[in-house]
mmCIF file of C-alpha atoms in Angstrom:
data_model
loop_
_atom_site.group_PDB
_atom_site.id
_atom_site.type_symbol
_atom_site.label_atom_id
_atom_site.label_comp_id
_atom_site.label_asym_id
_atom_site.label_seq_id
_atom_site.Cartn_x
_atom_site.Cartn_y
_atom_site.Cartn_z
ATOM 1 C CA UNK A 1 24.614 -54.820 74.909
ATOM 2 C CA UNK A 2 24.734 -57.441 72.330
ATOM 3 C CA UNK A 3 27.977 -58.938 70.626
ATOM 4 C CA UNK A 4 27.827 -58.950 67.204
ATOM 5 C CA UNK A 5 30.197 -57.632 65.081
ATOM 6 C CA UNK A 6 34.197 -57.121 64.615
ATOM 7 C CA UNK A 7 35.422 -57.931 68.154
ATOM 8 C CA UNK A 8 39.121 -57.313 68.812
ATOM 9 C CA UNK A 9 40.677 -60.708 71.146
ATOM 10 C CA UNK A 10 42.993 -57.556 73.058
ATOM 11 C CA UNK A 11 46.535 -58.136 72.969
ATOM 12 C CA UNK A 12 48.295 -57.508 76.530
ATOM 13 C CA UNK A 13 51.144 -55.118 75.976
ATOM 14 C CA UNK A 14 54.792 -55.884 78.315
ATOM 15 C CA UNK A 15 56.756 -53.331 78.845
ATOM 16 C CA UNK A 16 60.768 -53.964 78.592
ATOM 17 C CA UNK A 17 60.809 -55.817 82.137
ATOM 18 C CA UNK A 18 57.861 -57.748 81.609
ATOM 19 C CA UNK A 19 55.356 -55.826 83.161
ATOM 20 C CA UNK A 20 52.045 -55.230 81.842
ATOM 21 C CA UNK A 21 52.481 -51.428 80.184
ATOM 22 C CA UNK A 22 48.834 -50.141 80.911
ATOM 23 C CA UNK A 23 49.089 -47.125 78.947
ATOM 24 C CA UNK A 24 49.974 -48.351 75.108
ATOM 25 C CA UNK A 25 46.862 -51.290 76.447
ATOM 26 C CA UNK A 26 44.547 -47.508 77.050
ATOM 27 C CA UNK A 27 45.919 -46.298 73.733
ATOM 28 C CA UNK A 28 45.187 -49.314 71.909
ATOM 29 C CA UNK A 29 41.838 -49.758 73.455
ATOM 30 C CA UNK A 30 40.785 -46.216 71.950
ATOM 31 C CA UNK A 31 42.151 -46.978 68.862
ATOM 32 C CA UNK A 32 40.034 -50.588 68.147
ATOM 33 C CA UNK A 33 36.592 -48.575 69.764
ATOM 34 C CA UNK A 34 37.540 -45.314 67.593
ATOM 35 C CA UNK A 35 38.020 -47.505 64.677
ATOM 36 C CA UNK A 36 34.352 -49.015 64.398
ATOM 37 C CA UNK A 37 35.099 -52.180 66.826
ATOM 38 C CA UNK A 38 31.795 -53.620 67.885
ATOM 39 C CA UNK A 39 33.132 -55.179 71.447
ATOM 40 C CA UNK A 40 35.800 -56.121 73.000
ATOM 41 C CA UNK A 41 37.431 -59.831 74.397
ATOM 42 C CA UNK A 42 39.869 -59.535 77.638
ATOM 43 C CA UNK A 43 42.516 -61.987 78.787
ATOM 44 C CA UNK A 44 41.996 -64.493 75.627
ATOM 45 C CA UNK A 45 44.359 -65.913 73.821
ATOM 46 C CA UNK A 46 45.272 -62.937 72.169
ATOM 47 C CA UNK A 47 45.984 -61.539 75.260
ATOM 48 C CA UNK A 48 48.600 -64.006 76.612
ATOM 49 C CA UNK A 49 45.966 -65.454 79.682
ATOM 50 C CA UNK A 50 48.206 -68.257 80.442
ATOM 51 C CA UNK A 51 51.397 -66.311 81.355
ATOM 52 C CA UNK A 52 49.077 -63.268 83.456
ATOM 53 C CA UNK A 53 49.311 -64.158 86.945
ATOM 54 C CA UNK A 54 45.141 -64.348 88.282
ATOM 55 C CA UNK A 55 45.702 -60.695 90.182
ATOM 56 C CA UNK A 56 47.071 -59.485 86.542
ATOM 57 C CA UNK A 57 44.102 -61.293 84.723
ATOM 58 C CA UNK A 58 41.804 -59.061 86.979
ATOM 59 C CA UNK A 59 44.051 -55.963 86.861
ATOM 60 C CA UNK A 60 43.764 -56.350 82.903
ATOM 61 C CA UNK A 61 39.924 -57.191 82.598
ATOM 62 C CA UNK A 62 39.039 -54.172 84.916
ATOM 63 C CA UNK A 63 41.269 -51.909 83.241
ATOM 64 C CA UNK A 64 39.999 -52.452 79.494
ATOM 65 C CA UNK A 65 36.158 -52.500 81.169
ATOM 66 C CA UNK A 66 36.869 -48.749 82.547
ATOM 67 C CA UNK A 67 38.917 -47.727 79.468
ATOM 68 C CA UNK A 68 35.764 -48.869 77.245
ATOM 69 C CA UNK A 69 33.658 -46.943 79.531
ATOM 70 C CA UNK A 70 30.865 -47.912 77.727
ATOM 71 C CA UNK A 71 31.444 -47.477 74.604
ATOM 72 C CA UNK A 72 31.559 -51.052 73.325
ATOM 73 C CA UNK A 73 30.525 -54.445 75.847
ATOM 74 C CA UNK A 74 33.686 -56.158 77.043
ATOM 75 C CA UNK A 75 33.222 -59.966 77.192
ATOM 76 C CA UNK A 76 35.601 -61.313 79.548
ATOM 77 C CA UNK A 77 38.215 -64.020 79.027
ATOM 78 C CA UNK A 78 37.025 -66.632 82.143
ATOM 79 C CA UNK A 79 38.195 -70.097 81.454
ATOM 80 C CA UNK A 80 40.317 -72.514 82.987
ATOM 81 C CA UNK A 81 41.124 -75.824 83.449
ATOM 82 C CA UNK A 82 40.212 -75.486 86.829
ATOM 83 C CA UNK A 83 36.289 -74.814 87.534
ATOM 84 C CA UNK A 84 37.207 -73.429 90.750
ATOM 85 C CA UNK A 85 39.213 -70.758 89.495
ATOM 86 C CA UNK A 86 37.137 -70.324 86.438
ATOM 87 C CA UNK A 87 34.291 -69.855 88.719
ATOM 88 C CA UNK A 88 36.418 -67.023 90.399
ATOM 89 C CA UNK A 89 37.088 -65.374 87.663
ATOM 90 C CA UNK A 90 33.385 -64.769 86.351
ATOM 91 C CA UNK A 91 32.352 -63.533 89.359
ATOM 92 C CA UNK A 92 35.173 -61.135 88.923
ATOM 93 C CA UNK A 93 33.964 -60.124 85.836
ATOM 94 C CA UNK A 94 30.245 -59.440 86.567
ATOM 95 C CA UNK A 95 31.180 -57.572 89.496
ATOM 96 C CA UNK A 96 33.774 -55.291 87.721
ATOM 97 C CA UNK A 97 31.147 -54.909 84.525
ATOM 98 C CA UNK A 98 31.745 -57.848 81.843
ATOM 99 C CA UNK A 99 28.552 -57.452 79.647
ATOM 100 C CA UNK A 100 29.603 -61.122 78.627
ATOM 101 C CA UNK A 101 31.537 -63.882 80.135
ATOM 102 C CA UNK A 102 34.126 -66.245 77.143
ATOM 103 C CA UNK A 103 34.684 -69.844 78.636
ATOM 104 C CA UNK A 104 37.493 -71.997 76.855
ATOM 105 C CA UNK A 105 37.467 -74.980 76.675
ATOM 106 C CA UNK A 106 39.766 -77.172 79.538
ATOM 107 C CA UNK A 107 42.347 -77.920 78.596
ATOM 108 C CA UNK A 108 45.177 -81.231 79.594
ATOM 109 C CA UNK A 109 43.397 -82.463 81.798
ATOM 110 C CA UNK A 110 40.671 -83.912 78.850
ATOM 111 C CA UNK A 111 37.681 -84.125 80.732
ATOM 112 C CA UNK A 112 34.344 -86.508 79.670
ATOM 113 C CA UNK A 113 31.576 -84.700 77.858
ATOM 114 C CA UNK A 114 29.903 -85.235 81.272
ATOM 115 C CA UNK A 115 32.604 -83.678 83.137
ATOM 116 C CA UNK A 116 32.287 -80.732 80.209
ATOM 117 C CA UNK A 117 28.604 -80.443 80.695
ATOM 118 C CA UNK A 118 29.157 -80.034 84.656
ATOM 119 C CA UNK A 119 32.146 -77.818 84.415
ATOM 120 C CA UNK A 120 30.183 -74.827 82.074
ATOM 121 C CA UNK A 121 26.963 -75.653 83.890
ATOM 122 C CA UNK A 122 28.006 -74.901 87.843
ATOM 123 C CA UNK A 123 30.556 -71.635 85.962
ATOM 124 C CA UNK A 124 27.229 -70.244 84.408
ATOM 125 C CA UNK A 125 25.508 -70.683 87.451
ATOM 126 C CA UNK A 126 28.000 -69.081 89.666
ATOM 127 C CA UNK A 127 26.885 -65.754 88.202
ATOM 128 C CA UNK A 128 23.660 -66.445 86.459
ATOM 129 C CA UNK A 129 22.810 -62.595 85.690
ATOM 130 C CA UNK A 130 26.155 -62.759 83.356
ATOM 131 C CA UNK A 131 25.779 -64.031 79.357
ATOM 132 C CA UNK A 132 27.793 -66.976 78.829
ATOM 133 C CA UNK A 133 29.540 -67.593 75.915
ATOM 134 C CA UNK A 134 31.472 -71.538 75.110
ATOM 135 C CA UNK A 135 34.523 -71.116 73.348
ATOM 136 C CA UNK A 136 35.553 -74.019 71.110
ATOM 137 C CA UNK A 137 38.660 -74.115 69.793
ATOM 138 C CA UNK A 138 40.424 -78.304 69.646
ATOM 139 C CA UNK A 139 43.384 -76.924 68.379
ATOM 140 C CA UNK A 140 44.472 -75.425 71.599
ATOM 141 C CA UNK A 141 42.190 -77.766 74.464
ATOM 142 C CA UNK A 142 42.400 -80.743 72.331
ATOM 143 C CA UNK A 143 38.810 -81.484 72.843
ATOM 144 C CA UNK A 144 36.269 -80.289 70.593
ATOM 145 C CA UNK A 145 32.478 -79.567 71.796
ATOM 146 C CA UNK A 146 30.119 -81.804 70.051
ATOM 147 C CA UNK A 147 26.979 -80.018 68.561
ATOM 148 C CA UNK A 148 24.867 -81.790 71.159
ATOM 149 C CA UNK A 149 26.851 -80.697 73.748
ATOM 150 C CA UNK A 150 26.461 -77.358 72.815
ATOM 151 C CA UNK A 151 22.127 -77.881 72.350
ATOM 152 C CA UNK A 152 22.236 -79.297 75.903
ATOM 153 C CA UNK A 153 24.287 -76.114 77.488
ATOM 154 C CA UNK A 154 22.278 -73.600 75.470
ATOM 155 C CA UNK A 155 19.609 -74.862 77.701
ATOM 156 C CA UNK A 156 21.039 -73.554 80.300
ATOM 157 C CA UNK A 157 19.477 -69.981 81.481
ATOM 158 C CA UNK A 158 22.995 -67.852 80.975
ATOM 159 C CA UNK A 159 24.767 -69.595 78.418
ATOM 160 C CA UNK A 160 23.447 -67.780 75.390
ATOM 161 C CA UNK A 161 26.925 -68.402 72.720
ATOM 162 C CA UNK A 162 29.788 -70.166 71.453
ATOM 163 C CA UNK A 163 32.819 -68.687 70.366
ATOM 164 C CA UNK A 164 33.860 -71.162 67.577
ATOM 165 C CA UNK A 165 37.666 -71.837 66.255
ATOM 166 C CA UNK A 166 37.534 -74.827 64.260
ATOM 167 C CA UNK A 167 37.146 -73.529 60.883
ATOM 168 C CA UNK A 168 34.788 -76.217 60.343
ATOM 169 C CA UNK A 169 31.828 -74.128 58.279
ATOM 170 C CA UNK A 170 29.124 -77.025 58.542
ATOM 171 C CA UNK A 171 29.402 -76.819 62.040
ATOM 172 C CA UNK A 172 27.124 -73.454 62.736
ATOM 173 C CA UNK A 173 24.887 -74.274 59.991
ATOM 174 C CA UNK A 174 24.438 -77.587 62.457
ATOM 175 C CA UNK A 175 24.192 -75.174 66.099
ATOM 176 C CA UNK A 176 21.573 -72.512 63.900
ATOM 177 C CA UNK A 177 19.492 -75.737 63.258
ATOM 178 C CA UNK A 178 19.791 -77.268 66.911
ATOM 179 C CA UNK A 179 19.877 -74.122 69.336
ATOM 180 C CA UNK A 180 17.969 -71.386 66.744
ATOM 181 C CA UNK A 181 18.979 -68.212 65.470
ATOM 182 C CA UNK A 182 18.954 -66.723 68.843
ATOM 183 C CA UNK A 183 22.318 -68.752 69.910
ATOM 184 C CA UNK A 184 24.939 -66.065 69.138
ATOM 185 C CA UNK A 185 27.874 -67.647 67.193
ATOM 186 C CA UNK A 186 30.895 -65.917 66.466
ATOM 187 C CA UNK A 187 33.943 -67.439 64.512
ATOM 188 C CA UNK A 188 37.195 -67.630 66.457
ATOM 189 C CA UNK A 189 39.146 -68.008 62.692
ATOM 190 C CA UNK A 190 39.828 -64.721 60.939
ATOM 191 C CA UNK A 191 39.621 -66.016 57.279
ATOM 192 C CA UNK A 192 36.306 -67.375 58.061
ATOM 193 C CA UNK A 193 34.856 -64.445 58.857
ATOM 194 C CA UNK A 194 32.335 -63.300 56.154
ATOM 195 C CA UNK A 195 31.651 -67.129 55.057
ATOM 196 C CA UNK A 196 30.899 -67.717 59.048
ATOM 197 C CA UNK A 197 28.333 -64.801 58.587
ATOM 198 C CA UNK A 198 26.873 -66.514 55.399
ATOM 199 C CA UNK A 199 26.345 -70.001 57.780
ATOM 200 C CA UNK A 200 24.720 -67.942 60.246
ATOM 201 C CA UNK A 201 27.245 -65.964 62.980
ATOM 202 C CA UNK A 202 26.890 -63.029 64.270
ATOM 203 C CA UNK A 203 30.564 -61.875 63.993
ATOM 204 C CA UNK A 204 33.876 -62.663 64.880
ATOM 205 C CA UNK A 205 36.162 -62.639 67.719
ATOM 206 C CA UNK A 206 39.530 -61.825 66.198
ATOM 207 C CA UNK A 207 43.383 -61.489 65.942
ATOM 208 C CA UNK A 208 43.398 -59.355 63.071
ATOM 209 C CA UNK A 209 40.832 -56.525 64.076
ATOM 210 C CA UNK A 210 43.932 -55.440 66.494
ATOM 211 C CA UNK A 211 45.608 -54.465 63.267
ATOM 212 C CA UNK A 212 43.040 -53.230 60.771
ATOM 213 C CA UNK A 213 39.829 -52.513 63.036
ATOM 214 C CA UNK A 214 38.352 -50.390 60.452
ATOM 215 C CA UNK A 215 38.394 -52.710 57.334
ATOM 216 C CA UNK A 216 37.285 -55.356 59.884
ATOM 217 C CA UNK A 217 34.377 -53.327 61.291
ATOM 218 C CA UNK A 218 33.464 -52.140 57.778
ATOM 219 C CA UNK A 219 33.319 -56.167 56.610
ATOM 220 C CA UNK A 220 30.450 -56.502 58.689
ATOM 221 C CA UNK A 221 28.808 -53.187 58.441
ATOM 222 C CA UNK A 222 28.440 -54.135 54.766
ATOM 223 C CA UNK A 223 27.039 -57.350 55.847
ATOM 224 C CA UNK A 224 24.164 -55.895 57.098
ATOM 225 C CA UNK A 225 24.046 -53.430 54.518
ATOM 226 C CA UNK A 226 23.819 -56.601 52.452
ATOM 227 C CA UNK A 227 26.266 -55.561 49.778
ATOM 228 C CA UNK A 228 28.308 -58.970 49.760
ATOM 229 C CA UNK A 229 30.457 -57.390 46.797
ATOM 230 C CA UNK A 230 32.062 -55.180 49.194
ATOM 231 C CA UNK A 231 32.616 -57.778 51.865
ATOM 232 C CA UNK A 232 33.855 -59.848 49.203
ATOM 233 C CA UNK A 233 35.957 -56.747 48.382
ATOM 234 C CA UNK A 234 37.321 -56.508 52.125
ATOM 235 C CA UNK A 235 37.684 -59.569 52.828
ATOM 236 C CA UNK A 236 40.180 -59.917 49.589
ATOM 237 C CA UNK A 237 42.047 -57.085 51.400
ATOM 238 C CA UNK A 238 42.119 -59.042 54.571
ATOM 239 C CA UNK A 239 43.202 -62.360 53.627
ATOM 240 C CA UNK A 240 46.980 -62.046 53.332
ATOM 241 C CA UNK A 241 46.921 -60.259 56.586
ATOM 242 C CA UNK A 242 44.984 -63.214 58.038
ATOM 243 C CA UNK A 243 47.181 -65.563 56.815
ATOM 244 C CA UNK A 244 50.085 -63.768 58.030
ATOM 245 C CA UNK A 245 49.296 -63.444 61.326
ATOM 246 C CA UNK A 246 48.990 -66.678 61.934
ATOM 247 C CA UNK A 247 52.518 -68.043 60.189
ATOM 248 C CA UNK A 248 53.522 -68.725 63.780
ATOM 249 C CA UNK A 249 51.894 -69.375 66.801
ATOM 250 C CA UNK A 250 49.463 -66.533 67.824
ATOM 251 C CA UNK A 251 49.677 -63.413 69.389
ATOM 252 C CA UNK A 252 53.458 -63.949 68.161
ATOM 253 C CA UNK A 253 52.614 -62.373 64.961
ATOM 254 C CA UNK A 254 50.076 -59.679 65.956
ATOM 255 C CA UNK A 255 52.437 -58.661 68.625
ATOM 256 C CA UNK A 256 55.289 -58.123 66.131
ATOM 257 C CA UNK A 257 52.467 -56.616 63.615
ATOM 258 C CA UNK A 258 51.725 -53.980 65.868
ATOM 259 C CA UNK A 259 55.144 -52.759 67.376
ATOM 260 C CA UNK A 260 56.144 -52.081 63.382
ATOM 261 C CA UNK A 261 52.959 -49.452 63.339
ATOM 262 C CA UNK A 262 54.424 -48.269 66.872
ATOM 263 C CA UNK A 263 50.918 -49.592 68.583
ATOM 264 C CA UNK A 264 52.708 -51.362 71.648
ATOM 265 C CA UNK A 265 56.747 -53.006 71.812
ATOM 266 C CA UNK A 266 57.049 -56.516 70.305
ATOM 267 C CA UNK A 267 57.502 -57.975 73.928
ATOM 268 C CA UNK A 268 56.117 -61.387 75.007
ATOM 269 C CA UNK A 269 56.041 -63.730 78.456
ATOM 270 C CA UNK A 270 57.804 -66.508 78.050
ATOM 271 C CA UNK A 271 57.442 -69.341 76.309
ATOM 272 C CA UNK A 272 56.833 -67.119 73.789
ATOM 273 C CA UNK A 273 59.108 -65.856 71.567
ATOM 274 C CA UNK A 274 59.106 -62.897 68.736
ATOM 275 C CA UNK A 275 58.902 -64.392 65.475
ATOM 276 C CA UNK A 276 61.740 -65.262 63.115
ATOM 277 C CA UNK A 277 63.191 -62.718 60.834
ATOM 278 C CA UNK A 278 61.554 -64.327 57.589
ATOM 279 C CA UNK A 279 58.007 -63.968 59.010
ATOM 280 C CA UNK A 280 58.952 -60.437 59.871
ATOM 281 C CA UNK A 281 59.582 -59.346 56.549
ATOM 282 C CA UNK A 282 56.334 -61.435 55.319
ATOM 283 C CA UNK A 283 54.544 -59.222 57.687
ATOM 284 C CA UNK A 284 56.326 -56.398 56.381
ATOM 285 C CA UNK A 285 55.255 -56.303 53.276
ATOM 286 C CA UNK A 286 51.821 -56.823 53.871
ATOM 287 C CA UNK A 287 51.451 -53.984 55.985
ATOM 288 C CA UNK A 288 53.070 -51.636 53.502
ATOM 289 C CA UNK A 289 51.237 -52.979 50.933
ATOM 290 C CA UNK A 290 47.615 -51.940 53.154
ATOM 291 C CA UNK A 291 49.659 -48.660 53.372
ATOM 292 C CA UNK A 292 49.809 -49.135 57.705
ATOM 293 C CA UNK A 293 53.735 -48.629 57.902
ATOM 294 C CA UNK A 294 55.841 -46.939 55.593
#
């Protein structure tokens, strides 16, 4: 199962206490595949990793696996600062069904590119039957993969993608040219979405498909359809909703996005906090202007 495509980054639902609320993360998994979602992403950013203890990072990659039931490839959330645990975690993943396997960047501890190289190499290899996808994204590790980084660990059997958040549109243009058109990239930015496609990605992993899977999946079923006045259409539609959802630090906004079309409650782990009251009515409007909340 390839991923290409809209890809909802799943948001973890809390219930009141704190505790993960399984059945609005069911719901809401029905409601992205239903919608037209090409795949799914567990325990990313989206979905609050850092605060799930590693038994709830399982618990939640297993759970949306069997909820997808096939329907759509999961590509599970795997990365750490800490190979060890990293390495863990993908085995985890194969073994409970991951078609793919999404491996941040460390972050703190700012390893060499050497160290980076090393660190990818021995995860991929801890469960070489599972696709590998890089995930850069400097704003949140601090370090950013180099393009020749990336070349050398595409030559590696399993690691067949990059997941790439820097908004920086010469950069796939520059991996399409060094690792081919078979290196899957997918943008990690929303708004880049359809010009990502036009540099050569295959998708996008994203914070907005949560909210408005079908306009997202429909961006890129146009793609292929190749009627760019459409996608240029949607992705007109899209861009305040984008931009909204990332006014504060994310899931913050998706979380509070969601509650107001009574998807899951607008509960997060600390250190995260809902967001303030003028984002909320930002959000507000732009939802009842796309006609999701009354």
């Amino acid at each position: 199962m390839t991923f290409k495509g809209s890809i909802p980054a799943v948001i973890t639902p809390f219930s009141k206490n704190l505790d993960i609320d399984f059945d609005s993360l069911g719901n809401h998994i029905d409601f992205l595949i239903e919608n037209g979602s090409h795949g799914l992403v567990s325990c990313g950013t989206t979905g609050e990793s850092p605060t799930l203890s590693h038994d709830e990072h399982m618990l939640v990659t297993e759970f949306i696996i069997k909820r997808a039931n096939s329907r759509v490839p999961v590509m599970a959330g795997c990365g750490s600062n800490s190979t060890k645990e990293s390495v863990e975690l993908s085995k985890h993943a194969f073994h409970s069904g991951a078609k793919g396997n999404l491996l941040v960047t460390p972050y703190y501890n700012k390893p060499t590119e050497n160290g980076l190289y090393e660190h990818f190499k021995i995860i991929a290899e801890s469960s070489p039957s599972l696709p590998v996808f890089l995930y850069n994204i400097p704003g949140r590790s601090m370090l950013k993969l180099s393009s020749n980084l990336i070349k050398k660990l595409s030559e590696v059997k399993n690691i067949i993608g990059v997941k790439d958040a820097t908004a920086d549109l010469v950069t796939p243009l520059d991996i399409l040219n060094l690792c081919g058109d078979k290196f899957i990239q997918l943008s990690g930015e929303d708004a880049t979405f359809l010009a990502f496609l036009i540099s050569g990605g295959s998708g996008c992993i994203s914070v907005t498909a949560n909210v408005a899977p079908k306009l997202c999946a429909e961006l890129y079923n146009n793609w292929i359809k190749q009627d760019i006045k459409k996608c240029m259409e949607i992705n007109s539609i899209l861009y305040p909703l984008n931009k909204a959802l990332f006014i504060e630090t994310s899931p913050c906004p998706v979380k509070y996005a969601l509650s107001k079309m009574q998807r899951c409650s607008n509960n997060l782990r600390l250190p995260l906090v809902s967001v303030k009251n003028e984002t909320k009515k930002e959000i507000d409007i732009i939802l009842k202007n796309m006609k999701m909340i009354s």
